mmCIF file of C-alpha atoms and ligand atoms in Angstrom:
data_model
loop_
_atom_site.group_PDB
_atom_site.id
_atom_site.type_symbol
_atom_site.label_atom_id
_atom_site.label_comp_id
_atom_site.label_asym_id
_atom_site.label_seq_id
_atom_site.Cartn_x
_atom_site.Cartn_y
_atom_site.Cartn_z
ATOM 1 C CA MET A 1 188.287 121.512 135.052
ATOM 2 C CA ARG A 2 185.694 123.709 134.057
ATOM 3 C CA LEU A 3 185.901 125.373 130.441
ATOM 4 C CA ARG A 4 183.550 127.395 128.748
ATOM 5 C CA ALA A 5 182.871 128.337 125.565
ATOM 6 C CA ARG A 6 179.840 128.079 122.621
ATOM 7 C CA HIS A 7 179.484 124.802 121.057
ATOM 8 C CA TYR A 8 181.515 125.074 117.207
ATOM 9 C CA ALA A 9 177.942 123.397 116.024
ATOM 10 C CA SER A 10 175.678 124.765 117.385
ATOM 11 C CA GLY A 11 177.092 128.421 118.262
ATOM 12 C CA GLN A 12 175.172 128.037 121.805
ATOM 13 C CA ALA A 13 177.042 128.916 125.163
ATOM 14 C CA ILE A 14 177.981 125.680 126.720
ATOM 15 C CA GLU A 15 180.446 124.956 129.741
ATOM 16 C CA VAL A 16 182.203 121.366 129.577
ATOM 17 C CA ILE A 17 183.433 119.833 133.061
ATOM 18 C CA CYS A 18 186.577 117.740 132.204
ATOM 19 C CA ALA A 19 188.786 115.168 134.175
ATOM 20 C CA GLU A 20 191.159 112.713 133.746
ATOM 21 C CA GLY A 21 191.233 113.077 130.202
ATOM 22 C CA ARG A 22 187.479 112.697 129.620
ATOM 23 C CA ILE A 23 184.992 114.882 129.047
ATOM 24 C CA LEU A 24 182.373 114.090 131.962
ATOM 25 C CA SER A 25 179.509 116.611 131.832
ATOM 26 C CA ILE A 26 178.293 118.842 128.906
ATOM 27 C CA GLY A 27 175.295 121.823 130.011
ATOM 28 C CA PRO A 28 174.492 125.192 129.944
ATOM 29 C CA PRO A 29 176.753 127.392 131.651
ATOM 30 C CA THR A 30 176.952 128.212 135.825
ATOM 31 C CA GLY A 31 178.080 131.163 138.118
ATOM 32 C CA GLU A 32 181.239 128.924 138.723
ATOM 33 C CA PRO A 33 184.864 130.362 137.895
ATOM 34 C CA ALA A 34 186.228 128.809 134.555
ATOM 35 C CA THR A 35 189.890 126.805 134.249
ATOM 36 C CA HIS A 36 189.793 128.545 130.899
ATOM 37 C CA GLN A 37 187.120 130.403 128.466
ATOM 38 C CA ALA A 38 187.478 131.476 124.722
ATOM 39 C CA ASP A 39 184.908 132.079 122.271
ATOM 40 C CA TRP A 40 184.510 128.881 120.537
ATOM 41 C CA ILE A 41 184.832 124.858 121.975
ATOM 42 C CA ALA A 42 185.496 121.967 119.371
ATOM 43 C CA PRO A 43 187.722 118.900 119.250
ATOM 44 C CA ALA A 44 191.398 119.199 119.081
ATOM 45 C CA PHE A 45 192.618 119.323 115.534
ATOM 46 C CA PHE A 46 194.326 116.182 114.325
ATOM 47 C CA ASP A 47 197.414 116.660 110.602
ATOM 48 C CA LEU A 48 198.156 114.364 108.657
ATOM 49 C CA GLN A 49 201.794 115.713 107.010
ATOM 50 C CA ILE A 50 203.329 117.479 109.984
ATOM 51 C CA ASN A 51 207.308 117.433 109.236
ATOM 52 C CA GLY A 52 209.071 118.728 112.748
ATOM 53 C CA CYS A 53 208.771 122.989 113.501
ATOM 54 C CA GLY A 54 210.726 124.810 115.561
ATOM 55 C CA GLY A 55 213.952 123.979 113.863
ATOM 56 C CA HIS A 56 213.385 119.822 114.392
ATOM 57 C CA SER A 57 213.016 117.771 111.538
ATOM 58 C CA PHE A 58 211.821 114.189 111.802
ATOM 59 C CA ASN A 59 213.675 114.072 108.355
ATOM 60 C CA SER A 60 217.118 114.849 110.382
ATOM 61 C CA PRO A 61 219.115 111.946 110.565
ATOM 62 C CA GLN A 62 220.231 112.317 114.038
ATOM 63 C CA LEU A 63 216.506 113.001 115.212
ATOM 64 C CA THR A 64 215.963 112.174 118.681
ATOM 65 C CA VAL A 65 213.031 111.800 120.873
ATOM 66 C CA ASP A 66 213.061 115.125 122.993
ATOM 67 C CA GLN A 67 213.316 116.347 119.666
ATOM 68 C CA VAL A 68 209.418 114.647 118.567
ATOM 69 C CA ARG A 69 208.279 115.618 122.257
ATOM 70 C CA HIS A 70 209.408 119.446 121.710
ATOM 71 C CA VAL A 71 207.304 119.670 117.809
ATOM 72 C CA VAL A 72 204.455 117.421 119.324
ATOM 73 C CA ALA A 73 204.556 120.590 122.814
ATOM 74 C CA VAL A 74 204.573 123.155 119.808
ATOM 75 C CA CYS A 75 201.786 121.780 117.491
ATOM 76 C CA ARG A 76 199.155 121.515 120.863
ATOM 77 C CA GLU A 77 200.075 125.538 121.039
ATOM 78 C CA HIS A 78 198.192 125.698 118.129
ATOM 79 C CA GLY A 79 195.390 123.024 118.993
ATOM 80 C CA ILE A 80 196.912 119.457 117.328
ATOM 81 C CA ALA A 81 196.445 117.548 120.185
ATOM 82 C CA ALA A 82 197.548 114.338 117.543
ATOM 83 C CA LEU A 83 199.410 114.102 114.560
ATOM 84 C CA CYS A 84 201.030 112.131 111.826
ATOM 85 C CA PRO A 85 204.734 113.070 111.827
ATOM 86 C CA THR A 86 205.403 112.789 108.203
ATOM 87 C CA LEU A 87 208.939 111.195 106.597
ATOM 88 C CA VAL A 88 210.105 112.205 103.007
ATOM 89 C CA THR A 89 211.914 110.933 100.706
ATOM 90 C CA ASN A 90 215.377 110.154 102.043
ATOM 91 C CA SER A 91 218.006 107.098 102.207
ATOM 92 C CA PHE A 92 217.004 103.761 103.588
ATOM 93 C CA GLU A 93 219.397 104.328 106.959
ATOM 94 C CA SER A 94 217.731 108.000 107.584
ATOM 95 C CA LEU A 95 214.018 106.959 107.093
ATOM 96 C CA ARG A 96 214.689 103.820 109.240
ATOM 97 C CA HIS A 97 216.750 105.702 112.083
ATOM 98 C CA GLY A 98 213.599 108.305 111.836
ATOM 99 C CA PHE A 99 210.900 105.740 112.274
ATOM 100 C CA ALA A 100 212.863 103.927 115.030
ATOM 101 C CA THR A 101 212.726 107.076 117.149
ATOM 102 C CA LEU A 102 208.939 108.098 116.123
ATOM 103 C CA ARG A 103 208.208 104.323 117.227
ATOM 104 C CA GLU A 104 210.723 104.926 120.972
ATOM 105 C CA ALA A 105 209.147 108.220 121.391
ATOM 106 C CA CYS A 106 205.371 106.468 121.482
ATOM 107 C CA VAL A 107 206.720 103.659 123.838
ATOM 108 C CA ALA A 108 208.772 105.486 126.232
ATOM 109 C CA ARG A 109 207.575 108.677 126.022
ATOM 110 C CA GLU A 110 203.961 107.378 125.862
ATOM 111 C CA LEU A 111 203.259 109.680 122.806
ATOM 112 C CA ASP A 112 201.253 106.737 121.234
ATOM 113 C CA ARG A 113 197.429 109.097 121.735
ATOM 114 C CA ALA A 114 199.491 112.261 120.216
ATOM 115 C CA LEU A 115 201.257 109.931 117.298
ATOM 116 C CA PRO A 116 198.874 107.676 116.573
ATOM 117 C CA ALA A 117 199.882 106.948 112.710
ATOM 118 C CA PHE A 118 203.162 107.538 111.153
ATOM 119 C CA HIS A 119 202.934 109.106 107.474
ATOM 120 C CA LEU A 120 205.704 108.510 104.222
ATOM 121 C CA GLU A 121 205.594 110.546 102.027
ATOM 122 C CA GLY A 122 208.194 109.259 99.007
ATOM 123 C CA PRO A 123 210.385 108.050 98.318
ATOM 124 C CA TYR A 124 208.117 106.555 95.471
ATOM 125 C CA ILE A 125 207.586 109.417 93.549
ATOM 126 C CA SER A 126 207.927 111.253 90.871
ATOM 127 C CA SER A 127 211.392 112.036 89.440
ATOM 128 C CA GLU A 128 210.359 115.131 87.541
ATOM 129 C CA ASP A 129 211.343 118.706 87.895
ATOM 130 C CA GLY A 130 207.425 120.233 89.908
ATOM 131 C CA PRO A 131 205.750 116.555 91.441
ATOM 132 C CA ARG A 132 209.180 116.117 92.883
ATOM 133 C CA GLY A 133 208.791 119.067 94.726
ATOM 134 C CA ALA A 134 211.279 120.176 97.103
ATOM 135 C CA HIS A 135 212.220 116.024 97.635
ATOM 136 C CA PRO A 136 215.974 115.414 96.943
ATOM 137 C CA ARG A 137 216.437 113.792 93.475
ATOM 138 C CA GLU A 138 218.905 111.375 94.674
ATOM 139 C CA PHE A 139 216.956 109.614 97.151
ATOM 140 C CA VAL A 140 213.783 108.900 94.944
ATOM 141 C CA ARG A 141 213.163 105.409 93.691
ATOM 142 C CA LYS A 142 210.515 102.988 93.003
ATOM 143 C CA PRO A 143 208.517 101.157 95.331
ATOM 144 C CA ASN A 144 209.713 98.352 96.887
ATOM 145 C CA TRP A 145 207.966 96.512 99.065
ATOM 146 C CA ASP A 146 211.204 94.369 101.157
ATOM 147 C CA GLU A 147 211.951 98.383 101.416
ATOM 148 C CA PHE A 148 208.932 99.228 102.832
ATOM 149 C CA ARG A 149 208.473 96.396 105.104
ATOM 150 C CA LYS A 150 211.553 96.727 106.764
ATOM 151 C CA LEU A 151 210.378 100.887 107.537
ATOM 152 C CA GLN A 152 207.626 99.685 108.776
ATOM 153 C CA ASP A 153 209.167 96.928 111.045
ATOM 154 C CA ALA A 154 211.444 100.277 112.237
ATOM 155 C CA ALA A 155 208.341 101.764 112.771
ATOM 156 C CA GLY A 156 206.356 99.187 114.853
ATOM 157 C CA GLY A 157 203.277 98.900 112.521
ATOM 158 C CA ARG A 158 202.557 102.694 113.062
ATOM 159 C CA ILE A 159 203.459 104.208 109.525
ATOM 160 C CA ARG A 160 198.972 104.253 108.380
ATOM 161 C CA LEU A 161 199.899 106.265 105.257
ATOM 162 C CA VAL A 162 201.686 106.206 102.643
ATOM 163 C CA THR A 163 202.340 109.001 99.598
ATOM 164 C CA LEU A 164 203.288 107.741 95.956
ATOM 165 C CA ALA A 165 203.011 108.192 92.141
ATOM 166 C CA PRO A 166 200.994 105.500 90.896
ATOM 167 C CA GLU A 167 202.541 106.009 87.508
ATOM 168 C CA LEU A 168 205.740 103.931 88.548
ATOM 169 C CA ASP A 169 207.146 100.960 87.689
ATOM 170 C CA GLY A 170 205.102 98.351 90.052
ATOM 171 C CA ALA A 171 203.241 100.969 91.663
ATOM 172 C CA LEU A 172 200.214 99.425 91.330
ATOM 173 C CA VAL A 173 200.741 96.037 93.018
ATOM 174 C CA PHE A 174 202.590 97.953 95.585
ATOM 175 C CA ILE A 175 199.397 99.842 96.641
ATOM 176 C CA GLU A 176 197.300 96.656 96.364
ATOM 177 C CA GLN A 177 200.052 95.321 98.898
ATOM 178 C CA LEU A 178 199.413 98.516 100.797
ATOM 179 C CA VAL A 179 195.756 98.626 101.337
ATOM 180 C CA ALA A 180 196.228 94.563 101.804
ATOM 181 C CA SER A 181 198.551 95.579 105.027
ATOM 182 C CA GLY A 182 196.035 98.074 106.332
ATOM 183 C CA VAL A 183 198.069 101.489 105.050
ATOM 184 C CA VAL A 184 196.267 104.106 103.548
ATOM 185 C CA VAL A 185 197.044 105.109 100.247
ATOM 186 C CA ALA A 186 197.784 108.730 99.118
ATOM 187 C CA LEU A 187 198.636 109.918 95.773
ATOM 188 C CA GLY A 188 201.021 113.193 95.887
ATOM 189 C CA HIS A 189 204.473 113.963 93.997
ATOM 190 C CA THR A 190 202.926 112.473 90.462
ATOM 191 C CA ALA A 191 202.733 113.173 87.091
ATOM 192 C CA ALA A 192 199.727 110.429 87.000
ATOM 193 C CA THR A 193 197.998 110.186 83.898
ATOM 194 C CA ALA A 194 194.827 109.803 83.604
ATOM 195 C CA ARG A 195 195.124 105.918 83.100
ATOM 196 C CA ASP A 196 197.406 106.345 86.462
ATOM 197 C CA ILE A 197 194.526 107.642 88.543
ATOM 198 C CA ALA A 198 191.929 105.405 87.671
ATOM 199 C CA ALA A 199 194.339 102.386 88.041
ATOM 200 C CA ALA A 200 195.266 103.382 91.301
ATOM 201 C CA VAL A 201 191.828 104.406 92.779
ATOM 202 C CA ALA A 202 190.576 100.867 91.535
ATOM 203 C CA ALA A 203 193.584 99.652 93.927
ATOM 204 C CA GLY A 204 192.508 100.926 97.001
ATOM 205 C CA ALA A 205 194.069 104.605 96.791
ATOM 206 C CA ARG A 206 191.649 107.071 98.444
ATOM 207 C CA LEU A 207 193.695 110.954 98.909
ATOM 208 C CA SER A 208 195.091 112.889 97.147
ATOM 209 C CA THR A 209 197.976 114.637 99.587
ATOM 210 C CA HIS A 210 198.492 118.499 99.506
ATOM 211 C CA LEU A 211 196.818 118.808 96.116
ATOM 212 C CA GLY A 212 197.972 121.349 94.164
ATOM 213 C CA ASN A 213 201.362 121.777 95.151
ATOM 214 C CA GLY A 214 203.907 118.951 93.983
ATOM 215 C CA SER A 215 203.044 119.596 90.163
ATOM 216 C CA HIS A 216 204.366 121.204 87.400
ATOM 217 C CA ALA A 217 204.480 125.068 87.086
ATOM 218 C CA LEU A 218 202.593 124.117 83.869
ATOM 219 C CA LEU A 219 200.149 122.463 82.834
ATOM 220 C CA PRO A 220 197.786 121.414 79.977
ATOM 221 C CA ARG A 221 194.114 123.007 80.317
ATOM 222 C CA HIS A 222 191.901 119.789 80.036
ATOM 223 C CA GLU A 223 193.971 116.875 80.254
ATOM 224 C CA ASN A 224 196.249 116.875 83.565
ATOM 225 C CA TYR A 225 196.107 114.860 86.800
ATOM 226 C CA LEU A 226 194.719 118.031 88.525
ATOM 227 C CA TRP A 227 191.244 117.684 87.436
ATOM 228 C CA GLU A 228 191.342 113.932 87.508
ATOM 229 C CA GLN A 229 192.236 113.853 90.834
ATOM 230 C CA LEU A 230 189.326 116.153 92.007
ATOM 231 C CA ALA A 231 187.078 114.326 89.613
ATOM 232 C CA ALA A 232 187.683 111.128 91.519
ATOM 233 C CA ASP A 233 184.810 111.020 94.074
ATOM 234 C CA ALA A 234 187.009 107.846 95.627
ATOM 235 C CA LEU A 235 190.304 110.339 96.572
ATOM 236 C CA THR A 236 189.185 112.765 99.056
ATOM 237 C CA ALA A 237 191.815 115.818 99.329
ATOM 238 C CA SER A 238 194.474 116.937 101.045
ATOM 239 C CA ILE A 239 194.923 120.968 100.543
ATOM 240 C CA ILE A 240 197.627 122.987 102.331
ATOM 241 C CA SER A 241 195.736 126.829 103.532
ATOM 242 C CA ASP A 242 198.360 128.487 104.883
ATOM 243 C CA GLY A 243 198.029 131.523 102.658
ATOM 244 C CA HIS A 244 200.923 130.694 100.792
ATOM 245 C CA HIS A 245 200.845 127.213 98.749
ATOM 246 C CA LEU A 246 197.341 128.257 97.054
ATOM 247 C CA PRO A 247 195.808 131.033 95.904
ATOM 248 C CA PRO A 248 191.921 131.521 97.995
ATOM 249 C CA ALA A 249 190.422 131.107 94.328
ATOM 250 C CA VAL A 250 191.664 127.749 94.351
ATOM 251 C CA ILE A 251 191.499 126.826 97.497
ATOM 252 C CA ARG A 252 187.656 127.564 97.111
ATOM 253 C CA CYS A 253 187.039 125.630 93.861
ATOM 254 C CA LEU A 254 189.272 122.880 95.324
ATOM 255 C CA VAL A 255 186.954 122.904 98.141
ATOM 256 C CA ARG A 256 183.597 123.581 96.486
ATOM 257 C CA ALA A 257 184.397 120.828 93.660
ATOM 258 C CA LYS A 258 185.420 118.254 96.081
ATOM 259 C CA THR A 259 183.149 119.316 98.966
ATOM 260 C CA SER A 260 184.002 119.304 102.449
ATOM 261 C CA ASN A 261 183.604 115.930 103.509
ATOM 262 C CA ARG A 262 186.333 114.756 101.223
ATOM 263 C CA ILE A 263 189.001 118.142 101.496
ATOM 264 C CA ILE A 264 191.460 117.267 104.444
ATOM 265 C CA LEU A 265 193.456 120.907 105.677
ATOM 266 C CA THR A 266 196.882 119.885 106.729
ATOM 267 C CA CYS A 267 199.554 122.516 107.505
ATOM 268 C CA ASP A 268 202.937 120.240 105.843
ATOM 269 C CA ALA A 269 204.429 122.319 108.941
ATOM 270 C CA SER A 270 208.466 122.080 108.003
ATOM 271 C CA SER A 271 210.996 122.175 110.475
ATOM 272 C CA LEU A 272 211.554 126.010 110.650
ATOM 273 C CA ALA A 273 207.694 126.651 111.008
ATOM 274 C CA GLY A 274 206.896 128.822 114.287
ATOM 275 C CA LEU A 275 210.884 130.308 114.168
ATOM 276 C CA PRO A 276 210.668 134.032 114.226
ATOM 277 C CA PRO A 277 211.533 135.798 110.540
ATOM 278 C CA GLY A 278 214.929 135.379 109.510
ATOM 279 C CA ARG A 279 217.564 133.109 107.700
ATOM 280 C CA TYR A 280 218.264 129.182 108.503
ATOM 281 C CA ARG A 281 220.535 126.667 106.722
ATOM 282 C CA GLU A 282 219.497 122.642 107.265
ATOM 283 C CA TRP A 283 221.138 120.415 104.855
ATOM 284 C CA ASP A 284 222.985 122.450 103.348
ATOM 285 C CA GLN A 285 220.423 125.043 101.953
ATOM 286 C CA GLU A 286 219.796 128.323 103.363
ATOM 287 C CA PHE A 287 216.034 129.280 103.534
ATOM 288 C CA GLU A 288 214.397 131.934 104.484
ATOM 289 C CA VAL A 289 211.859 132.328 107.335
ATOM 290 C CA GLN A 290 209.502 135.433 106.197
ATOM 291 C CA ALA A 291 207.039 137.657 108.111
ATOM 292 C CA GLY A 292 203.843 135.898 107.963
ATOM 293 C CA GLY A 293 205.447 132.672 108.376
ATOM 294 C CA LYS A 294 206.245 131.986 104.838
ATOM 295 C CA VAL A 295 209.273 130.046 104.133
ATOM 296 C CA THR A 296 211.652 130.200 101.059
ATOM 297 C CA VAL A 297 214.851 128.994 99.980
ATOM 298 C CA ALA A 298 216.620 131.958 100.588
ATOM 299 C CA GLY A 299 216.928 134.413 98.013
ATOM 300 C CA THR A 300 214.266 132.547 95.444
ATOM 301 C CA PRO A 301 210.618 132.375 95.356
ATOM 302 C CA TYR A 302 209.975 128.609 95.887
ATOM 303 C CA LEU A 303 208.480 127.265 98.804
ATOM 304 C CA ALA A 304 210.004 124.962 101.065
ATOM 305 C CA GLY A 305 207.064 123.506 103.094
ATOM 306 C CA SER A 306 204.960 125.388 104.872
ATOM 307 C CA GLY A 307 205.959 128.100 108.319
ATOM 308 C CA VAL A 308 202.119 128.567 109.831
ATOM 309 C CA PHE A 309 200.267 125.422 112.001
ATOM 310 C CA LEU A 310 196.496 124.604 111.669
ATOM 311 C CA ASP A 311 195.153 127.103 112.877
ATOM 312 C CA THR A 312 195.961 129.529 110.562
ATOM 313 C CA CYS A 313 194.844 126.957 107.641
ATOM 314 C CA VAL A 314 191.469 126.796 109.510
ATOM 315 C CA SER A 315 191.134 130.623 109.693
ATOM 316 C CA ASN A 316 191.891 130.338 106.030
ATOM 317 C CA VAL A 317 189.224 128.327 104.441
ATOM 318 C CA LEU A 318 187.117 129.672 106.506
ATOM 319 C CA ARG A 319 188.019 133.240 104.714
ATOM 320 C CA HIS A 320 188.100 132.313 101.563
ATOM 321 C CA ALA A 321 185.801 128.995 101.073
ATOM 322 C CA ASP A 322 182.713 130.018 102.450
ATOM 323 C CA VAL A 323 182.602 127.377 104.562
ATOM 324 C CA SER A 324 180.896 127.487 108.165
ATOM 325 C CA LEU A 325 182.646 127.116 111.176
ATOM 326 C CA VAL A 326 181.537 123.379 112.110
ATOM 327 C CA GLU A 327 182.645 122.091 108.331
ATOM 328 C CA ALA A 328 186.488 124.171 108.792
ATOM 329 C CA VAL A 329 187.357 122.309 111.989
ATOM 330 C CA ASP A 330 185.929 119.183 110.833
ATOM 331 C CA MET A 331 188.185 119.026 107.653
ATOM 332 C CA ALA A 332 191.282 119.879 110.158
ATOM 333 C CA GLY A 333 190.024 116.941 112.766
ATOM 334 C CA ALA A 334 187.119 114.269 111.744
ATOM 335 C CA ARG A 335 188.108 114.155 108.404
ATOM 336 C CA PRO A 336 191.687 113.133 108.558
ATOM 337 C CA ARG A 337 191.226 110.846 111.817
ATOM 338 C CA ALA A 338 187.921 109.052 109.627
ATOM 339 C CA LEU A 339 190.277 108.825 106.870
ATOM 340 C CA LEU A 340 193.381 106.455 108.804
ATOM 341 C CA GLY A 341 190.237 104.745 111.040
ATOM 342 C CA LEU A 342 191.348 106.410 114.444
ATOM 343 C CA PRO A 343 188.061 107.136 116.435
ATOM 344 C CA VAL A 344 186.664 110.883 115.699
ATOM 345 C CA ARG A 345 186.964 113.030 118.854
ATOM 346 C CA SER A 346 183.612 114.670 119.693
ATOM 347 C CA LEU A 347 181.445 117.429 122.038
ATOM 348 C CA GLU A 348 180.235 114.063 124.366
ATOM 349 C CA ALA A 349 180.380 113.429 127.881
ATOM 350 C CA GLY A 350 182.197 109.550 128.156
ATOM 351 C CA THR A 351 184.275 110.802 125.383
ATOM 352 C CA PRO A 352 188.680 111.604 125.291
ATOM 353 C CA ALA A 353 188.767 115.520 126.219
ATOM 354 C CA ASP A 354 190.962 116.135 123.334
ATOM 355 C CA LEU A 355 189.650 119.782 122.846
ATOM 356 C CA VAL A 356 190.816 122.756 121.335
ATOM 357 C CA LEU A 357 189.463 126.784 123.097
ATOM 358 C CA PHE A 358 189.640 129.489 120.912
ATOM 359 C CA ASP A 359 188.746 133.019 119.457
ATOM 360 C CA TRP A 360 187.647 134.069 116.269
ATOM 361 C CA GLN A 361 184.805 136.210 114.283
ATOM 362 C CA PRO A 362 184.169 136.115 110.731
ATOM 363 C CA GLY A 363 186.385 137.178 108.926
ATOM 364 C CA GLY A 364 189.144 137.022 111.098
ATOM 365 C CA GLU A 365 192.383 135.431 112.419
ATOM 366 C CA LEU A 366 191.309 132.284 114.749
ATOM 367 C CA HIS A 367 192.991 132.276 117.667
ATOM 368 C CA VAL A 368 193.980 129.181 119.761
ATOM 369 C CA LYS A 369 193.700 129.764 123.912
ATOM 370 C CA HIS A 370 193.847 126.752 125.285
ATOM 371 C CA THR A 371 194.555 122.485 123.924
ATOM 372 C CA LEU A 372 193.710 119.989 126.057
ATOM 373 C CA THR A 373 194.848 115.967 125.865
ATOM 374 C CA SER A 374 193.178 112.931 126.831
ATOM 375 C CA ASP A 375 196.660 111.714 127.189
HETATM 376 ZN ZN1 ZN B 1 204.705 116.685 99.768
#
């Protein structure tokens, strides 16, 4: 397979030859016909947080392996070669079913490379309105190591990221246990004080999950958990730059404060992502997908997850945060992979061919032309 585009970091026109999931060689363009070509070629995207898409939710108590496969296929149309399927606050039975089904998808359908790590977001989060976001209050609870062990067993040890609120009773010991077992701990859906955040960092927390969202609508101007997490250099921050969750100025400030080395882009795609505009019913609630991919609780201004994918998030950060193409793409691939200790993909001969070809001009939208995966 012959791919022709400009290298996303150097800007040079290159030709990449791939076979059997690996990059064989990289050199200057030849006159041979290309299998795929586009403006740019880069390592494919990786998303820490995908809840589902196309009408399929990883959180459904009826989740099937075929649905998991479908979500992976849709994500790959948007340049996302691999992702962390994310289960949010729910009953133990639903979480156990979700993780067991994801595990089965990895084993039986060979989706291990597409789903190299699972993300548990909740249920050990704040019950307060605002920080709780759209997570159902009835299932919010205190950290419970025995319960987590059972979920980790159902997942076959694949839960590599847990988002929790560090102010809960028992959270600090729980963070230490997670870290000791090789799980990355993220702070999110939290109303933590400065002290809670400092203690969580000391216990090993390394990420702020979708910083700026899952928080109170109004906060004290100086003493609040946004500044504290922004100022903590030990914490990388994920941000949802889907065009709806954060205003452009906030994206710009977050990226400047953390620097692109400590920012991870996530689309936090909801199960309605990728569906055409309209009203949809899910879990006894009505949602609306608007033109442009905004997903709201029908008839209200409240967001209910994102309706777009990482390709749009990369476009937006390029437009709003004054970063280079290589910085933006690495925030959507190299950074999240490194955080989880997964091998970082690169444009080098001999490495797995997880690649994305896309068209993009400064100021414009990014359009994925082709996603190549090594599996
Ligand atoms: Zn969330």
